CSV table of C-alpha atoms in Angstrom, one decimal:
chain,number,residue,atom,x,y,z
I,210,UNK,CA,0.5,-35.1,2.7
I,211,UNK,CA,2.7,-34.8,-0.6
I,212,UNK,CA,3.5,-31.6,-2.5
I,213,UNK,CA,0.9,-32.1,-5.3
I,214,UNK,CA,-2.1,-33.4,-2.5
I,215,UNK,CA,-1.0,-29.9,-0.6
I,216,UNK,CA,-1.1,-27.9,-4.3
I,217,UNK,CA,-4.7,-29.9,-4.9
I,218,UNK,CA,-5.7,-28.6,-1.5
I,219,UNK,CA,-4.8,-25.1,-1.9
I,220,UNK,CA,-6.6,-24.8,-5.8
I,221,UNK,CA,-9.6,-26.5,-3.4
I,222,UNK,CA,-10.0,-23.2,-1.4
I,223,UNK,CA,-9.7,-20.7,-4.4
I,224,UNK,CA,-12.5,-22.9,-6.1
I,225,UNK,CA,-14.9,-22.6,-3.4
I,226,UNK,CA,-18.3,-22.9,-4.4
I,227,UNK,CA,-19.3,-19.0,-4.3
I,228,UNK,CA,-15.6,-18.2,-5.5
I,229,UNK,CA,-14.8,-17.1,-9.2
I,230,UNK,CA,-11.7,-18.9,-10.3
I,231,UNK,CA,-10.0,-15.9,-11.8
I,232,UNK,CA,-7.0,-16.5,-14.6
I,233,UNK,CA,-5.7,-12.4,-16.0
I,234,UNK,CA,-3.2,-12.9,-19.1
I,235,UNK,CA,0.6,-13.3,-18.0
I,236,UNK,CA,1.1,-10.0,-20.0
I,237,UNK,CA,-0.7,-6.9,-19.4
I,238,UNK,CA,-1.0,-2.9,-20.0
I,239,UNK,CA,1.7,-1.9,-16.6
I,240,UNK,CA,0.1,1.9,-16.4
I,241,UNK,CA,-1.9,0.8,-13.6
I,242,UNK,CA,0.6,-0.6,-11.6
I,243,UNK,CA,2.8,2.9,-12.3
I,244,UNK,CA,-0.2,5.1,-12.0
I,245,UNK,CA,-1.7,2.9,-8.6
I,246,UNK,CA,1.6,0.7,-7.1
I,247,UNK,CA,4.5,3.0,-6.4
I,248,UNK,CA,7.5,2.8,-7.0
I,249,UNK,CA,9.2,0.2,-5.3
I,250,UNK,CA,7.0,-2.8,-7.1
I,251,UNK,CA,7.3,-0.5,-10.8
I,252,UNK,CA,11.0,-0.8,-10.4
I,253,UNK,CA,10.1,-4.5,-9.5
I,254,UNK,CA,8.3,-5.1,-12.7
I,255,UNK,CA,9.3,-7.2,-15.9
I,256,UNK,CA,9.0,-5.4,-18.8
I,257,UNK,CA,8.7,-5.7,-22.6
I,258,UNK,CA,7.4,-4.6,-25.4
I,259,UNK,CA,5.1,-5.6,-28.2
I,260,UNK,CA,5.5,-5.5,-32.3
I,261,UNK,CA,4.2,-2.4,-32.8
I,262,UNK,CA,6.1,-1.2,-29.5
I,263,UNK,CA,3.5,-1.1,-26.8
I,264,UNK,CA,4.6,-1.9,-23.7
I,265,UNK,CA,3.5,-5.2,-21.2
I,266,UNK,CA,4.8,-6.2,-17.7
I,267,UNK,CA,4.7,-9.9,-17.2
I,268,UNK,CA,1.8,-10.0,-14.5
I,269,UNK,CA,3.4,-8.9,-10.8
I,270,UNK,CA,0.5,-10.0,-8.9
I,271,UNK,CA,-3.0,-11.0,-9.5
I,272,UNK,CA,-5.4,-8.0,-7.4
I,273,UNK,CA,-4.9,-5.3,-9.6
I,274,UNK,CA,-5.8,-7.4,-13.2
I,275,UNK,CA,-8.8,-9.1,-11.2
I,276,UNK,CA,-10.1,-5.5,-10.3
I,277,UNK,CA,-9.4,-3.8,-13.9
I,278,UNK,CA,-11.4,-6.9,-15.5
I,279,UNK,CA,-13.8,-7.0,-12.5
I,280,UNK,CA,-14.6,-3.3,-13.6
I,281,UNK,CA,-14.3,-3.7,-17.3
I,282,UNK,CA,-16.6,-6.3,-17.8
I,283,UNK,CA,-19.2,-4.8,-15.8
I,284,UNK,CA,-19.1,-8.1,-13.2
I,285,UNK,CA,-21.8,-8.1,-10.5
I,286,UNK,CA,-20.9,-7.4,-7.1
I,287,UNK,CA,-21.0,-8.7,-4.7
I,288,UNK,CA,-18.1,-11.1,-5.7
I,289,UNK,CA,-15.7,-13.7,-4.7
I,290,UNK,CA,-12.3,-14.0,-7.1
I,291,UNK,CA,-10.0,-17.0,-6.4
I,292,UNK,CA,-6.3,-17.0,-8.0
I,293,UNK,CA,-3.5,-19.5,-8.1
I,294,UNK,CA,-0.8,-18.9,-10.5
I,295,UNK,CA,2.7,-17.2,-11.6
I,296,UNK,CA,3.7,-13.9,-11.2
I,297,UNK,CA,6.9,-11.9,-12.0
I,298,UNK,CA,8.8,-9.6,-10.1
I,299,UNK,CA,12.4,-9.1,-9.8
I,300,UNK,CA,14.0,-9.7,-6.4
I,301,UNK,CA,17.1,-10.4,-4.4
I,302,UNK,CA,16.0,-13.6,-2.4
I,303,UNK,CA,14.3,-16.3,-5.0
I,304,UNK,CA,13.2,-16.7,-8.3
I,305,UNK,CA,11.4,-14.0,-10.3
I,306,UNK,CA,8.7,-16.0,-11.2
I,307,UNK,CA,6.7,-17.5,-8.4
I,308,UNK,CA,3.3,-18.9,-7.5
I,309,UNK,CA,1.0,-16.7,-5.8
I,310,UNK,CA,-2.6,-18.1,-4.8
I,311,UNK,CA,-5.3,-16.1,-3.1
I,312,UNK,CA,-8.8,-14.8,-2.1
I,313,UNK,CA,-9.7,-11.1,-3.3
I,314,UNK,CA,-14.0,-10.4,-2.0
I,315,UNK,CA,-15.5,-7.2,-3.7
I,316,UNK,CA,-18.0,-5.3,-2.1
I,317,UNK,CA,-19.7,-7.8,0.6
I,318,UNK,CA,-22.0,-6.0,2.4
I,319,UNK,CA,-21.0,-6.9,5.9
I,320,UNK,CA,-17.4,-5.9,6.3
I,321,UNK,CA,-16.8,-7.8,8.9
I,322,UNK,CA,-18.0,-10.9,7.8
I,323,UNK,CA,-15.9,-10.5,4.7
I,324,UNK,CA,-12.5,-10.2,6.6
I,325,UNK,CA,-13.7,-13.0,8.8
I,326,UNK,CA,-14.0,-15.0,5.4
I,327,UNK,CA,-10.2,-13.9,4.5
I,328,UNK,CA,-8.8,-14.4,7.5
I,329,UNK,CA,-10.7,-18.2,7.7
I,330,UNK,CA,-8.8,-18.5,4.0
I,331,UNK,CA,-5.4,-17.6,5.4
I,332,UNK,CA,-6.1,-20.1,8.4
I,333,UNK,CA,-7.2,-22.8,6.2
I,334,UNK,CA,-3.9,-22.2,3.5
I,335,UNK,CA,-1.8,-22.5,6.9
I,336,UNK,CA,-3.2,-25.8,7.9
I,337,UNK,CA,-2.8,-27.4,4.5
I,338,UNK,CA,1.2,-25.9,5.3
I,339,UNK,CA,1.3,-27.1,8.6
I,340,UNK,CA,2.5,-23.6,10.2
I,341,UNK,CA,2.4,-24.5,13.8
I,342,UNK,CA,3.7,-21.3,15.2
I,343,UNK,CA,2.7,-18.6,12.5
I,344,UNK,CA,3.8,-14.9,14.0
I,345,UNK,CA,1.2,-12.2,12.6
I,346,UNK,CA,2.0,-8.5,12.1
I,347,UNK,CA,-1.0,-6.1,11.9
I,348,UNK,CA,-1.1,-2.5,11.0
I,349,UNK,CA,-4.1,-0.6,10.8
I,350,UNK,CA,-4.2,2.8,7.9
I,351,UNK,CA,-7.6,4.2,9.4
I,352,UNK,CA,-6.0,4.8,13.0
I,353,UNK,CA,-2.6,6.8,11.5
I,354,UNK,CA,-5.2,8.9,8.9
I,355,UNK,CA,-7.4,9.6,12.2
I,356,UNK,CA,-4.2,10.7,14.0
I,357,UNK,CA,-3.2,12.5,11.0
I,358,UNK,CA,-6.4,14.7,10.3
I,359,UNK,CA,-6.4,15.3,14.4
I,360,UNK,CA,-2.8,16.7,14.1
I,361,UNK,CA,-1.9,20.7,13.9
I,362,UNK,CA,-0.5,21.3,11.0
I,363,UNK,CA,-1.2,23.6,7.8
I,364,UNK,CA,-3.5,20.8,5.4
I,365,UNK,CA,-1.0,20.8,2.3
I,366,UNK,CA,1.4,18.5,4.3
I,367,UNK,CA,-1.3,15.9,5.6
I,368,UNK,CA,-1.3,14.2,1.8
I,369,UNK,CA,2.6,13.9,1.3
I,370,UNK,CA,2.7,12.7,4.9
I,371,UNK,CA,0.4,9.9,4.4
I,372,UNK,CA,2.1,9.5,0.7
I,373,UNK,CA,5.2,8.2,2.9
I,374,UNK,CA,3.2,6.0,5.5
I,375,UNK,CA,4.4,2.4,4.8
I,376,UNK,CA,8.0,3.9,3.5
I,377,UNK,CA,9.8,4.5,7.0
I,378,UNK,CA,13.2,5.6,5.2
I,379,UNK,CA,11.2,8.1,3.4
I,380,UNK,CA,9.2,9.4,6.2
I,381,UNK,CA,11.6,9.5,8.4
I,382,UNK,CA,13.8,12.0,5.5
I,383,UNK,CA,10.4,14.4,5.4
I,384,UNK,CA,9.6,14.5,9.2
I,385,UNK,CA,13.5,15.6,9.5
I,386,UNK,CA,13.0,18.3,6.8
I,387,UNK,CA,10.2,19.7,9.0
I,388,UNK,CA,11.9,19.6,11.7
I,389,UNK,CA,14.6,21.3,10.5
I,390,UNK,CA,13.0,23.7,7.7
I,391,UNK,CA,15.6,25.6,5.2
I,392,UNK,CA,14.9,29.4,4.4
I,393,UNK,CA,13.3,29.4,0.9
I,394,UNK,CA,15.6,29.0,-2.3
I,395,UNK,CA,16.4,32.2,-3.5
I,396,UNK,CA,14.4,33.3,-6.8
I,397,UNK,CA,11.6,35.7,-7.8
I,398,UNK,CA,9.3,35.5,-4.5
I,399,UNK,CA,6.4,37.5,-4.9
I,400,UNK,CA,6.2,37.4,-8.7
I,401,UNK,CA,2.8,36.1,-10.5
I,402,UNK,CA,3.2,32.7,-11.7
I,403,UNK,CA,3.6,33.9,-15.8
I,404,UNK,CA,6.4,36.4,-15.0
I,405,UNK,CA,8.2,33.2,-12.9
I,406,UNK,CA,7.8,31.2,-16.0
I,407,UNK,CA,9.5,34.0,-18.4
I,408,UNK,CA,12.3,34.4,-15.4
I,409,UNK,CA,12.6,30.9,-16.2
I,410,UNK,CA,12.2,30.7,-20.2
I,411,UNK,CA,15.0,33.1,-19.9
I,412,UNK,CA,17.3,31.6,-18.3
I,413,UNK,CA,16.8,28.5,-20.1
I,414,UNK,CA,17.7,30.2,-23.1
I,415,UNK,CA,20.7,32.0,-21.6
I,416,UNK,CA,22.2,28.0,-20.8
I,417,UNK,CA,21.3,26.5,-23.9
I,418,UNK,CA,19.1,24.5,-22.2
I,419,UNK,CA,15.9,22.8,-24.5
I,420,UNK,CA,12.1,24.1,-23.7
I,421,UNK,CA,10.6,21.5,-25.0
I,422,UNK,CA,13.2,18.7,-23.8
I,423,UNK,CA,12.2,18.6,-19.9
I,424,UNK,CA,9.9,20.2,-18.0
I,425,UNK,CA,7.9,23.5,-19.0
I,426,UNK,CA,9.0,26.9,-17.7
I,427,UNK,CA,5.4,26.9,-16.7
I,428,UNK,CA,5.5,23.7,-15.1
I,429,UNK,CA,9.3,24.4,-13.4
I,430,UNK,CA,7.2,28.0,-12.2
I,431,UNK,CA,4.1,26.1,-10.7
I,432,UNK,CA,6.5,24.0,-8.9
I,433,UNK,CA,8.7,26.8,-7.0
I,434,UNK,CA,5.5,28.2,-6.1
I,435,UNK,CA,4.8,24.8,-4.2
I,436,UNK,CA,7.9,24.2,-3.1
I,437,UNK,CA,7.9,28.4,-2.0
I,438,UNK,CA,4.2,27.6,-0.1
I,439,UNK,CA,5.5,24.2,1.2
I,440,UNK,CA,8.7,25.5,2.6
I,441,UNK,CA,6.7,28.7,4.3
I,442,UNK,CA,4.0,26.0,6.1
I,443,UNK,CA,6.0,24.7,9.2
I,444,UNK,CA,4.7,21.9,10.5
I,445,UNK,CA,4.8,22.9,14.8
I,446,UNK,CA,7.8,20.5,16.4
I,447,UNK,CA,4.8,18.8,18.9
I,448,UNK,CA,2.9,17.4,16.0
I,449,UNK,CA,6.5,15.8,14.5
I,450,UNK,CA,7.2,14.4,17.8
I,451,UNK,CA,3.7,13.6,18.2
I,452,UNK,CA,4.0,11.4,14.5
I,453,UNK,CA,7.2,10.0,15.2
I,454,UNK,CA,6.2,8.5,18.9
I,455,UNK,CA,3.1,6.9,16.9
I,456,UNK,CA,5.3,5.6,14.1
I,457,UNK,CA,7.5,4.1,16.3
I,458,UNK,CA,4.9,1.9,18.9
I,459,UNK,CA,5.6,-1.8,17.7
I,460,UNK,CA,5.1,-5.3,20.0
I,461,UNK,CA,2.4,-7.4,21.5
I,462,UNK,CA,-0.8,-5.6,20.0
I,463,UNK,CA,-2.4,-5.5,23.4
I,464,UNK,CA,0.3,-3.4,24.3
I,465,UNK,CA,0.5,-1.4,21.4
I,466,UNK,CA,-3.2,-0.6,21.1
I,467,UNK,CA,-2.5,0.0,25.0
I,468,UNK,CA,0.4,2.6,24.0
I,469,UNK,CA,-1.2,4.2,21.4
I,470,UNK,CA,-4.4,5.3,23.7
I,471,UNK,CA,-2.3,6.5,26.2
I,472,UNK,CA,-0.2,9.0,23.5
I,473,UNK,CA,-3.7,10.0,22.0
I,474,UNK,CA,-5.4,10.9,25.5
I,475,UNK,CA,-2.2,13.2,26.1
I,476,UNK,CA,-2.1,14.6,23.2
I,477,UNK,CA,-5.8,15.1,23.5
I,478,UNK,CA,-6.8,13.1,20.0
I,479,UNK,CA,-10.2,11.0,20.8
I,480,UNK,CA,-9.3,8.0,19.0
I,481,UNK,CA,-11.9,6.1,21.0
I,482,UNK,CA,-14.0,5.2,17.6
I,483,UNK,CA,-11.0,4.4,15.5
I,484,UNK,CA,-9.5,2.3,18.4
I,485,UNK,CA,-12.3,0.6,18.9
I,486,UNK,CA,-12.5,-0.9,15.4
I,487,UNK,CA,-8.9,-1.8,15.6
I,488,UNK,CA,-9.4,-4.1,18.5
I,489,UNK,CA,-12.5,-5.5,17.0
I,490,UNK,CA,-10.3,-6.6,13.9
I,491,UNK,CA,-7.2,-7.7,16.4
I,492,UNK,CA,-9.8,-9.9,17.7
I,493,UNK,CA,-10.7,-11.4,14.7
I,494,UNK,CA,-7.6,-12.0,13.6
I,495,UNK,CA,-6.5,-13.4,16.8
I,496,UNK,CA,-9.6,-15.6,17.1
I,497,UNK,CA,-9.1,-16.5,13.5
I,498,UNK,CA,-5.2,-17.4,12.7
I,499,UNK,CA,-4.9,-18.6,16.3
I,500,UNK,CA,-1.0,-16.8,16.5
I,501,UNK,CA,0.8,-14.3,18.3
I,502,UNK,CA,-0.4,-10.7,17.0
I,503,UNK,CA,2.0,-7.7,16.7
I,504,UNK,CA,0.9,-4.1,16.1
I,505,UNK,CA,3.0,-1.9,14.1
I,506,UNK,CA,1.8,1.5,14.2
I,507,UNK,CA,4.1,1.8,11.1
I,508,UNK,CA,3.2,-1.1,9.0
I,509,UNK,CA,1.3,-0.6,5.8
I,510,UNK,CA,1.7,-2.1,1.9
I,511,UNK,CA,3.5,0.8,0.0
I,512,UNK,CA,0.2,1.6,-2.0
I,513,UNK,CA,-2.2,4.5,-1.2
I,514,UNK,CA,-5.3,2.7,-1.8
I,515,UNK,CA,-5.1,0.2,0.9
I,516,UNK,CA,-7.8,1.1,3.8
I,517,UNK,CA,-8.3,0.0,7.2
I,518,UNK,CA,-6.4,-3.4,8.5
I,519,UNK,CA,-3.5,-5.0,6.8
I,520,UNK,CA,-1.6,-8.0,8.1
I,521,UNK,CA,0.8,-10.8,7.5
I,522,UNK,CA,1.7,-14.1,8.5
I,523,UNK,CA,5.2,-15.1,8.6
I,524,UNK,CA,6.6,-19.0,9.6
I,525,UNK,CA,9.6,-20.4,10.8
I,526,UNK,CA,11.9,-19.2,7.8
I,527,UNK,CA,11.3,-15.6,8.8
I,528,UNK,CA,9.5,-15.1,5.2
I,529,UNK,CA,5.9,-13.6,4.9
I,530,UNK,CA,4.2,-16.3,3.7
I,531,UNK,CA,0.4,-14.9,3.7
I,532,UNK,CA,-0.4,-11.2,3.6
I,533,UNK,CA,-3.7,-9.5,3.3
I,534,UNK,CA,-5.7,-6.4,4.2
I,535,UNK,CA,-8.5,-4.1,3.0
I,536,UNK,CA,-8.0,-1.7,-0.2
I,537,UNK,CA,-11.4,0.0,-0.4
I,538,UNK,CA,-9.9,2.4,-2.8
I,539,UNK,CA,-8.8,0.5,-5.6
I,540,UNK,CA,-11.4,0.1,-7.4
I,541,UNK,CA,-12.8,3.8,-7.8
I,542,UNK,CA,-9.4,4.9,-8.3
I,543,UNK,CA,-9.5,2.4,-11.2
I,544,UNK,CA,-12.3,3.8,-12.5
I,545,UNK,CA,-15.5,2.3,-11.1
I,546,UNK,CA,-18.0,5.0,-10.9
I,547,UNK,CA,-18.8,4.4,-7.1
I,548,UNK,CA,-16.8,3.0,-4.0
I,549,UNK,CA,-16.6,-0.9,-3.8
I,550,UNK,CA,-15.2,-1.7,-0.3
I,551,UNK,CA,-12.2,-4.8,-1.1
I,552,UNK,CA,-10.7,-6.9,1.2
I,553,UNK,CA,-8.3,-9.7,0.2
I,554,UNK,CA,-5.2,-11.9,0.8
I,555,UNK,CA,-2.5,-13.7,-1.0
I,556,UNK,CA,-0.3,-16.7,-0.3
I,557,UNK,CA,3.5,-17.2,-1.3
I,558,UNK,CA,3.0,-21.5,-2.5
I,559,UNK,CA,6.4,-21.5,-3.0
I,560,UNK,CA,7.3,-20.0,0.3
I,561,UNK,CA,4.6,-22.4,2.4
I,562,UNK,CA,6.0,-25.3,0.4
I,563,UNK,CA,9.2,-24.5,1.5
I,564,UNK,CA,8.3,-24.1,5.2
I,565,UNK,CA,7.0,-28.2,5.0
I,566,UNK,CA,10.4,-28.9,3.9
């Protein structure tokens, strides 16, 4: 099979019958992708600006424009969006435009069916490739969150510990702070918030510093007050322990799963429910993509609004070639006025032409 018969293949699945063939401008607004993608892809992102000085970032992927026009039109759901295209992003191993093709579903009613229908996309984009030996990774955001609203801990730590999950650098840094907690900075404890903020105003003054430059003494005076609450909440050393044993199960996913039950039944977290949907999804995947499946308890995209399962298929050249997962959140955090559960995948055609190579 030649390059262009494999390219004619893969614009074959994203123009299913049933599929939307989605095509979002090259340039777009980027606030979502700062408000919604963190910061590792905004510091990714191409930017430029406009005549009269708005500002565009040459398109970095293709779910989040799908979902903003999805929403802005007022599309009917359920729906199917196919994609096949250039994107932008700047990065140290290839090109910074690259072709990205892909399958996003929008509120399916039978969530099953719908990641069956992704993960039959991803098998049928690896056939076309010829990836006889595809190794998946699977991670699954519902189990951690279960663990994490099971743990012992004062609630104002549970969000910026899930902010981290998918960063291990950065949640291994906070899970040493709370290990290790520092007394309080020294400042006006036990003042009300408006005399913190003059303590502050005045002291601004005093260095020639600029009210109106940076922060607020108000806003600089709400944030001691959080960092004073924060820094007085200690998270108890078994639930760290507890977090970082999770964090770090990884291998065969029978194993893992296997692992993970036996740290939750001695901890005494019932997990049964949330483990039983992971193994339901392993199974589908496994059934599905026909590869080796490793867990990583750890694994997750960077971006808070990914839910349940997430996986991705690498090949011979090490590279993720296929990566997918759920993201019921998106959507509602874009604005839709209800939840609209999402599941979806995207392929690398650059990266899968390369493996045929």
């Amino acid at each position: 099979m030649s390059a262009n018969t494999r390219r004619a293949a893969l614009h074959a699945l994203i123009s299913a019958p049933g599929v939307t063939v989605s095509t979002p401008p090259i340039l777009i607004p980027p606030a979502a992708y700062f408000d919604l993608a963190g910061e590792e892809l905004g510091a990714r992102m191409i930017l430029t600006q406009g005549p009269d000085g708005s500002e565009f970032c040459l398109r970095p992927d293709f779910t989040l424009p799908i979902a903003i026009e999805h929403i802005a039109t007022g599309a009917a759901t359920p729906a199917a969006y196919g994609y096949l295209g250039p994107v932008f992003r700047q990065r140290a191993d290839g090109p910074a435009e690259f072709d990205q093709g892909g399958l996003e579903l929008l509120a399916l009613p039978d969530a099953d069916a719908a990641l069956g229908r992704v993960i039959a996309f991803a098998r049928a984009v690896i056939d076309i490739y010829d990836v006889t030996a595809p190794i998946i990774r699977m991670g699954d955001i519902d189990l951690f969150e279960t663990i994490l609203a099971a743990c012992d801990m004062p609630d104002v730590w549970r969000p910026r510990i899930r902010a981290r999950y998918g960063h291990p650098e950065a949640m291994t840094g906070l899970l040493d702070r709370l290990a290790d907690p520092k007394p309080p900075a020294a400042g006006p404890a036990g003042l009300p918030e408006g005399d913190i903020a003059e303590w502050v105003r005045e002291l601004m003054l005093t260095n020639g510093l600029s009210l109106t430059e940076s922060r607020s003494p108000e806003e600089i005076a709400q944030r001691y007050l959080e960092k004073q609450a924060l820094e007085a909440a200690h998270v108890p050393g078994q639930t760290i322990d507890l977090l970082r044993n999770y964090l770090a199960i990884s291998g065969p996913a029978d194993k893992a799963l296997a692992a993970i039950e036996s740290l939750a039944s001695a901890t005494g977290i019932n997990l049964a429910a949330a483990l039983a949907t992971t193994r339901r999804r392993l199974a589908q995947l496994r059934d599905g993509l026909s590869g080796h499946v490793l867990f990583d308890a750890g694994f997750s995209p960077r971006l808070d609004y990914y839910t349940g399962i997430t996986f991705e298929v690498t090949g011979a050249g090490g590279l993720v070639l296929v990566s997918g997962g759920q993201y019921d959140r998106l959507l509602r955090r874009l604005g839709a006025p209800e939840d609209i559960p999402a599941v979806g995948c995207a392929v690398w055609a650059d990266r899968l032409e390369a493996e045929v190579q």
